[in-house]
Each structure stands twice: as C-alpha cells, then as structure tokens.
Coordinates of C-alpha atoms in Angstrom, one line a residue:
X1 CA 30.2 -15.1 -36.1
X2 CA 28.4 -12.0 -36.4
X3 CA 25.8 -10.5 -34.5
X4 CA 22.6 -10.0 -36.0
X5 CA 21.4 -6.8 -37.4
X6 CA 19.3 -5.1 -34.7
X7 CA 15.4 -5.8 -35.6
X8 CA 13.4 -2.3 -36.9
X9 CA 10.7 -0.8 -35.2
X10 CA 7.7 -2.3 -36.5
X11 CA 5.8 0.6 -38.2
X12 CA 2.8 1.6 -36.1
X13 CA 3.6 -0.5 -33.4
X14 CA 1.9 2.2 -30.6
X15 CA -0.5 3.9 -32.9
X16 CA -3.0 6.5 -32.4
X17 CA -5.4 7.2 -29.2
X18 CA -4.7 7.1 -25.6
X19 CA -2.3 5.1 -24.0
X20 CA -1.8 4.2 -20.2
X21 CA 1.5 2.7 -18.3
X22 CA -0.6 0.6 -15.7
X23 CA 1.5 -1.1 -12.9
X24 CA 0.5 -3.2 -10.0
X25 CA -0.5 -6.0 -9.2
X26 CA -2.2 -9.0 -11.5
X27 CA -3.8 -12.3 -10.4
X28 CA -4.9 -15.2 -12.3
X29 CA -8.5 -16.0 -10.5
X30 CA -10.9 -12.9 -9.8
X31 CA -9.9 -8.9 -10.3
X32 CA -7.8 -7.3 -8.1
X33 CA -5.1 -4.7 -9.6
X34 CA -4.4 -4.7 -13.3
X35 CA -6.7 -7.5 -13.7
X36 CA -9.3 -5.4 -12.7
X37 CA -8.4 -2.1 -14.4
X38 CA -7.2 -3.1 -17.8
X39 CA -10.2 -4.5 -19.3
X40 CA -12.2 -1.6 -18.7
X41 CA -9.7 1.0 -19.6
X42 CA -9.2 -1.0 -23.0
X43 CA -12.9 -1.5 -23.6
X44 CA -13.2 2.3 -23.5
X45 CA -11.0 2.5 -25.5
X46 CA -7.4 3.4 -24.0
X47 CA -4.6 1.2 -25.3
X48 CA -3.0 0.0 -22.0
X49 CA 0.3 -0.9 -21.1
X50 CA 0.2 -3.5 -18.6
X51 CA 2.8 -4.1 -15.6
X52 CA 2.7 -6.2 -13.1
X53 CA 4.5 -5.9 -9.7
X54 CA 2.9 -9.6 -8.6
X55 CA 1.9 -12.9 -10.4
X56 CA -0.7 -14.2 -8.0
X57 CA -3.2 -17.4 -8.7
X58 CA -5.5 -15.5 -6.5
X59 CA -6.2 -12.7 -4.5
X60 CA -4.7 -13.5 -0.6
X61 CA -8.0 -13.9 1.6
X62 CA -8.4 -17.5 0.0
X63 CA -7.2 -20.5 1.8
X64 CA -4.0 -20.8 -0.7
X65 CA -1.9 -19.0 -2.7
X66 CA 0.2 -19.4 -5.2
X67 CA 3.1 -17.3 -6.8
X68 CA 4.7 -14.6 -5.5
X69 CA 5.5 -10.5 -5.8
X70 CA 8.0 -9.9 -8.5
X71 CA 11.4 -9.3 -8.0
X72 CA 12.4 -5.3 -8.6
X73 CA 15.1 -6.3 -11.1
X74 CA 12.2 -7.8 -13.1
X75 CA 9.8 -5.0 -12.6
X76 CA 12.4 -2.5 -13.6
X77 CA 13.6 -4.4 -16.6
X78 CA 10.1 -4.4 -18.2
X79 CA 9.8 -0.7 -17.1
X80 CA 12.9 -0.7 -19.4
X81 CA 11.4 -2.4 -22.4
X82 CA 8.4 0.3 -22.2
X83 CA 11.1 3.2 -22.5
X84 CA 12.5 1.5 -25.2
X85 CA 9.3 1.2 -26.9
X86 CA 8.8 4.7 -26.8
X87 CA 6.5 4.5 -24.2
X88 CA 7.2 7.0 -21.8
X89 CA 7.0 10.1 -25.3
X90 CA 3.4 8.0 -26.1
X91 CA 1.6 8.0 -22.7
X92 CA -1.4 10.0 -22.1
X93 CA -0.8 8.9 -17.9
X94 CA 0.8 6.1 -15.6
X95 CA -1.1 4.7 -13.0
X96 CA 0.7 2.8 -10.2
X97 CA -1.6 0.8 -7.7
X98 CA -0.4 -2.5 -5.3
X99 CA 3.7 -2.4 -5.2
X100 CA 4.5 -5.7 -3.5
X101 CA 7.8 -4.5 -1.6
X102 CA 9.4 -1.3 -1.0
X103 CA 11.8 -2.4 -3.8
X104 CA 9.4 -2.2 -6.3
X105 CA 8.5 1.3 -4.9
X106 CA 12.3 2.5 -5.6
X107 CA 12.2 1.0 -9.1
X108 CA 9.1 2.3 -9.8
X109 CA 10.0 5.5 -8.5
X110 CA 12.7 6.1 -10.7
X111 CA 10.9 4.8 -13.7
X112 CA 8.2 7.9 -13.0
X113 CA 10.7 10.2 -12.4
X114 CA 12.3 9.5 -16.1
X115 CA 9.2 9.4 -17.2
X116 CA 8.4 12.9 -15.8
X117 CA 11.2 14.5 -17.2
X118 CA 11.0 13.2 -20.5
X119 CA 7.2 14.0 -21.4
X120 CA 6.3 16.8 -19.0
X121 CA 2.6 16.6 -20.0
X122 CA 2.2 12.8 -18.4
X123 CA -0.6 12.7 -16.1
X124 CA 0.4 10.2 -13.2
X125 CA -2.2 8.8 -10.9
X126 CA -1.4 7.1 -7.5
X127 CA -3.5 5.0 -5.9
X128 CA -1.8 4.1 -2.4
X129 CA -3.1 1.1 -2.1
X130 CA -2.0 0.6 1.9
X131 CA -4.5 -0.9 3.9
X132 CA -8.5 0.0 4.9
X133 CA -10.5 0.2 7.5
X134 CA -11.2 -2.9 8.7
X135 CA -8.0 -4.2 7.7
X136 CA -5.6 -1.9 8.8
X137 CA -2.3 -1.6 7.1
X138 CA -1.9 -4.7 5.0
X139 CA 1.2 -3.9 3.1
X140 CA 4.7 -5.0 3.3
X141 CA 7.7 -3.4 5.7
X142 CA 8.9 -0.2 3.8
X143 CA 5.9 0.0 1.1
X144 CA 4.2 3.2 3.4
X145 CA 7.2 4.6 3.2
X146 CA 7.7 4.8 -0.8
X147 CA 4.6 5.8 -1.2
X148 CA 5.0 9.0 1.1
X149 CA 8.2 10.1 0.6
X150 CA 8.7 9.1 -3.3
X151 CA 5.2 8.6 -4.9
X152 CA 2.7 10.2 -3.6
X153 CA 5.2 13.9 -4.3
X154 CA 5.3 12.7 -7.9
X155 CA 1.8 12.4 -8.6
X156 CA -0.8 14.5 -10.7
X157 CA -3.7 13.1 -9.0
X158 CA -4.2 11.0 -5.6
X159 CA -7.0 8.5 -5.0
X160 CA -6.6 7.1 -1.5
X161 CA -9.4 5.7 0.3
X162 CA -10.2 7.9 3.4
X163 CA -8.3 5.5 5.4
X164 CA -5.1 5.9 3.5
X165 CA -5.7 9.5 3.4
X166 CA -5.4 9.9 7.3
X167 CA -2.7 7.6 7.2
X168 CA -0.7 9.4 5.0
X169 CA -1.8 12.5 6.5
X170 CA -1.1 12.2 10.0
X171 CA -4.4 13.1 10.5
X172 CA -8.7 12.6 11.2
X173 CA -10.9 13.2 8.1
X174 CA -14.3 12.6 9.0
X175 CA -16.0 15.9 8.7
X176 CA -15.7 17.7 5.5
X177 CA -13.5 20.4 7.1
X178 CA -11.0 17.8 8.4
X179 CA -11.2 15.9 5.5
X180 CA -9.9 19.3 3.2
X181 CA -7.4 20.0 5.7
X182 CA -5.8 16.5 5.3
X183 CA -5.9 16.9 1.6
X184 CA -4.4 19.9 1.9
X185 CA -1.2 18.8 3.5
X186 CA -0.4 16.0 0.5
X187 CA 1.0 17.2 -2.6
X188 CA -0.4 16.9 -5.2
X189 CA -3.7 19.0 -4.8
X190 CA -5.5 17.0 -6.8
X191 CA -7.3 14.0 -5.1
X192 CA -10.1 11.6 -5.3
X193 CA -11.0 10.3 -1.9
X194 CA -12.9 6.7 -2.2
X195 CA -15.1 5.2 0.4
X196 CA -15.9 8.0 2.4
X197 CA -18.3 8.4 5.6
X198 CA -18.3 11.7 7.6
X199 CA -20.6 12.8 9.8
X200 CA -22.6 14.6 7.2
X201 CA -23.0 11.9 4.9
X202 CA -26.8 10.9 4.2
X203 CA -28.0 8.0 5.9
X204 CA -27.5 4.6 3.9
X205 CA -25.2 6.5 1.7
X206 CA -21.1 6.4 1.3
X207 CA -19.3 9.2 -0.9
X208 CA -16.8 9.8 -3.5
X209 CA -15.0 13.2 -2.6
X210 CA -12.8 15.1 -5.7
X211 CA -10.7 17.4 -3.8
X212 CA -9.3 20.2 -6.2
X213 CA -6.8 22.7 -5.3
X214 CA -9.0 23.7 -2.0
X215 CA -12.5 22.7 -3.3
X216 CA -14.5 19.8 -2.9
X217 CA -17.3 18.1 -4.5
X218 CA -19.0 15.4 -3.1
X219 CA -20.4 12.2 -4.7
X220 CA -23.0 10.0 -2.9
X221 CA -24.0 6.8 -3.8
X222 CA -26.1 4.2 -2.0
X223 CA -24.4 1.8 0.3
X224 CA -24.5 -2.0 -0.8
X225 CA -23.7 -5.0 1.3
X226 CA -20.9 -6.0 -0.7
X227 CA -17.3 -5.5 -0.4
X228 CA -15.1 -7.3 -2.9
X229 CA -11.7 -6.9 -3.4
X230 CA -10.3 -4.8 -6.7
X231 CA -13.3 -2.2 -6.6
X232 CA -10.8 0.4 -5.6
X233 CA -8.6 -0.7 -8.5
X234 CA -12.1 -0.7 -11.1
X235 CA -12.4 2.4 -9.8
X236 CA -9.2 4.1 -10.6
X237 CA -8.8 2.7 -13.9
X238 CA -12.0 3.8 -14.9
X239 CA -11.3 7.2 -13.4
X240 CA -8.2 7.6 -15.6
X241 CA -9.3 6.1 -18.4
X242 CA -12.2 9.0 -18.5
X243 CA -9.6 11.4 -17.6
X244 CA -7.1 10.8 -21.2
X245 CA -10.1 10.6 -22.8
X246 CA -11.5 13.7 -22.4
X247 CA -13.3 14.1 -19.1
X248 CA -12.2 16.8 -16.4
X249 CA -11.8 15.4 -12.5
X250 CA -15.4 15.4 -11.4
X251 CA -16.9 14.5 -14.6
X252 CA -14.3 11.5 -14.4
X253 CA -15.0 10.4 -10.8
X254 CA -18.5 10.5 -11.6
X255 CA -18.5 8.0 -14.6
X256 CA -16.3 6.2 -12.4
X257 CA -18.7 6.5 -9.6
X258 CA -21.5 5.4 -11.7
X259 CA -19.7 2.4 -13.3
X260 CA -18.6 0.8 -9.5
X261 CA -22.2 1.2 -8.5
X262 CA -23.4 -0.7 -11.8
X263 CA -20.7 -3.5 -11.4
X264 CA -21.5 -3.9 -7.4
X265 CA -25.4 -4.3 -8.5
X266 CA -24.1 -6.6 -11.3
X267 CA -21.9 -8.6 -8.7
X268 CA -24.9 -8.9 -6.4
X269 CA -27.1 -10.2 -8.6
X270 CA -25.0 -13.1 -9.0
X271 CA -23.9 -14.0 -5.9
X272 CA -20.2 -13.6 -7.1
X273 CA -17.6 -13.0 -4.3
X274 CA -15.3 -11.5 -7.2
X275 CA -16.3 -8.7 -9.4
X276 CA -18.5 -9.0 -12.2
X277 CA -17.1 -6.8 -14.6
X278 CA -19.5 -6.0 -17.9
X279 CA -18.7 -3.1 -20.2
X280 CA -22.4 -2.0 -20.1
X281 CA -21.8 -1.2 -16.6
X282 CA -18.8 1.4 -16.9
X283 CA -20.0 2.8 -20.4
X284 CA -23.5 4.2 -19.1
X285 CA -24.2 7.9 -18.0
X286 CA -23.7 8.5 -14.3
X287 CA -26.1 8.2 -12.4
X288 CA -27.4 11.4 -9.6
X289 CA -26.9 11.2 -6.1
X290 CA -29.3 9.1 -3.9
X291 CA -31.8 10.5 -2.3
X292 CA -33.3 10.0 1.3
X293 CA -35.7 7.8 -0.4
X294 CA -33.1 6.0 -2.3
X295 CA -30.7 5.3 0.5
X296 CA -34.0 3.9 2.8
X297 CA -34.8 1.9 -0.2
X298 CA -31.1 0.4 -0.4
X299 CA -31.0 -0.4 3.2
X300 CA -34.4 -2.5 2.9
X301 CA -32.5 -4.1 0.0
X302 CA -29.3 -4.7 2.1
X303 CA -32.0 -6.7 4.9
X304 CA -33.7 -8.5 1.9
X305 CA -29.9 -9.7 0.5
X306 CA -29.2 -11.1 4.2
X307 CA -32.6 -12.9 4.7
X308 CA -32.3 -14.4 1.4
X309 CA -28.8 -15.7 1.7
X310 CA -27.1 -12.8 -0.5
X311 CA -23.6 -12.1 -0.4
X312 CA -22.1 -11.5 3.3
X313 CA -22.3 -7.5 4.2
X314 CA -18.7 -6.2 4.0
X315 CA -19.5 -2.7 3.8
X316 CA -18.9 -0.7 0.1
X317 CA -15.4 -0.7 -1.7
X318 CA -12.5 1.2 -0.2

C-alpha cells in the first residue's frame, strides 16, 4: 500500500502581524503561566504560539492537584511541530517562563538556540521564574541551573523579580546602586526587575525597574494587599506583547505596569483569589507614578480591605 501524499501547507496558515512562541506552564483553574499571558497578548493583538511545559488542574497552593509537568520528549516534539510550521522564520519573540524540570530547560534550550540561529532578529524574553521572597526557591532540582548557565545567556531581555535577580546574581540589590551592579553582571543587559523595594522606594509604594545597558528607570506604583499567583506571568506577556508591537523597553514596562495595577484593582474588587483578567485593564494608557499622597491614600485603603474582610494582604506581585 502506498503512503499518502504528504498534506500542503495550508495557504496563510501564520499570516500577517506579530507572532510570539510562548512556553511554560498552563493550568486549567485560575492564571498562572500561559494561561495568564496568552489572552492578553492575543487580545492586543499578537498571534501567540502557545507551549506548555505543565498540564495542571490548578495552580499548587490549593489542597489538590492534578496532572503533572510534561515530559521533555513531549515538550520538544511540539517545539518541533512549531519549526516545522515555520515558526521559528515568523516569530516576532519567544518567551519562556515556568520549566517544570531541568529537562525541559535542555529541550528548551536547544529549541532557542535553533531558533537564534535561524532568524537572528528574534527577540527572546526570559522570565526565570525561580522562587520569591517569601517563598524561597520553589523550583525543581536542576531548574536554577538551566536557567543560569543556558537561558538566561540566551536572552534579549530578562525580567526577574528582585529576588531571582540576587539569586542569579550572587548578590544584594536593595539600593539602586547594588541593584545596577547585580544587573550588570547577567548577560543580557537588558532587564526588567519586577517587585522591587529598596531603600529609596517611596513609602506605600513597590517599583518596576528597566535596567538598559547601565541605565535605570524606575516605575512606582502603589502597593496593594493582594498577591495572586500569575501576576508576574500577566506581566511579562503584556510587556512583550507591547514590545513586537511597537513599544521601546520603558514604554513597554510601563503599559505593562499600568495594566497589573488595573487587573490587581479589578481582582480586589471582587474578592477573587485568582486574577481577574479584563482587556480594558491592559489596553488603557499608563498610568504616572504615585505620589506621597497616593501611596498614604493606598495604605488607608489596604486597612479599609482588612477591616472589611477583603482579600488576605500578601504583599504586590513578584
């Protein structure tokens, strides 16, 4: 019996407009990972290529969970069926967030690699999604160690949260100078530096810092007594979705900045533990920094949530 006659390319199968390689993680309840990123990025409208490096019900500070991190073979055979889709020649950027295993690091790792040397204008954004503050490192054995040796080499832009960024420093960043100096020592010299308090940062405030090539600019936003999981991932997929659409860094983190703080407001309101995600929030202009005024107002605000039985303070996103 013959084999069948290989199927054509449907014709405009990728299309016009911006496209984005998005891999991490995906859950089936709430927005953490791609499920957090993707809808934004498409509803402003970048055409997204989604990967995941988990199949989750939920995200893992519930009392259950159910499913598991993908296997690497897996990961790297749909990695596969993007390069054969052409892909990698169409992509404005990749974004890589939550691996999983160190595995999926390696795979993923090679797929950027290919991916670099086949369309040298790709803009690749890591997120190094390790651990946090009040968490610690919450990754699995080996993950730290793809990230710094393999990833975090490869990328265009970085966007730790300041507790990554010491930890894949080596070093303190909680004065602006320290914090420069620990950028400084990563490669690439681009970086966007989420959850942020040094000891300059206004009172009731947390900051956004865009480290470019030995400058910073900072972004300050009132604090809000929320913490849900995925604003970090929000966050950089509505960073690089402004980026392949036109926006330089800072505008970018800025939009960015503004569309967390809308969503976090929006996720307050009602009483949500998971993200309330609403493309009014993200498609707005940025908003200025707070003022002294603005961050007394928000902590008066962050008193009134407790009193009334608002959502626990955790602190702002990561």
């Amino acid at each position: 019996m013959q084999s069948p006659e290989p199927r054509p390319e449907p014709p405009g199968s990728i299309g016009r407009g911006p496209h984005v390689v998005a891999i991490q993680s995906q859950v089936a309840h709430g927005h953490v990972g791609n499920s957090a990123a993707v809808f934004p990025m498409q509803a402003l409208g970048v055409e997204v290529a989604a990967v995941p490096t988990t199949l989750l019900s939920n995200h893992p500070i519930y009392p259950t969970m159910r499913g598991r991190v993908l296997d690497a073979d897996l990961v790297a055979d749909l990695l596969k069926g993007l390069e054969e889709r052409g892909l990698i020649e169409a992509a404005n950027a990749v974004l890589t967030g939550y691996l999983g295993s160190a595995e999926n690091g390696a795979v993923i790792a090679d797929f950027i690699a290919r991916a670099k040397a086949r369309n040298p204008a790709l803009l690749y954004v890591c997120d190094p999604v390790i651990g946090d503050e009040g968490s610690g490192v919450f990754v699995a054995e080996g993950v730290v160690a793809a990230f710094r040796d393999r990833l975090v080499p490869a990328a265009s832009i970085l966007t730790p949260n300041q507790f990554e960024l010491e930890l894949l420093a080596g070093a303190s960043a909680r004065g602006a100078e320290s914090l420069c100096a620990a950028a400084a020592s990563l490669c690439p010299q681009r970086l966007v530096i989420t959850g942020c308090a040094l000891d300059d940062t206004p009172a009731g405030a947390i900051e956004t810092i865009v480290y470019d090539r030995g400058a910073l600019h900072r972004i300050a936003t009132p604090r809000l007594p929320i913490k849900p999981y995925g604003a970090g991932d929000l966050f950089t997929g509505l960073l690089v979705a402004h980026l392949v659409t036109g926006g330089d860094l800072i505008r970018a983190a800025e939009k960015a900045c503004a569309g967390i703080f809308a969503v976090l407001q929006r996720t307050i309101i009602a009483k949500s533990y998971e993200l309330r995600i609403a493309p009014a929030d993200f498609m707005a202009s940025p908003t200025p920094a707070p003022s002294a005024a603005a961050a007394k107002e928000s902590d008066h605000k962050q008193e009134q949530n407790r009193a009334d039985g608002g959502v626990d303070d955790r602190g702002h996103n990561s």
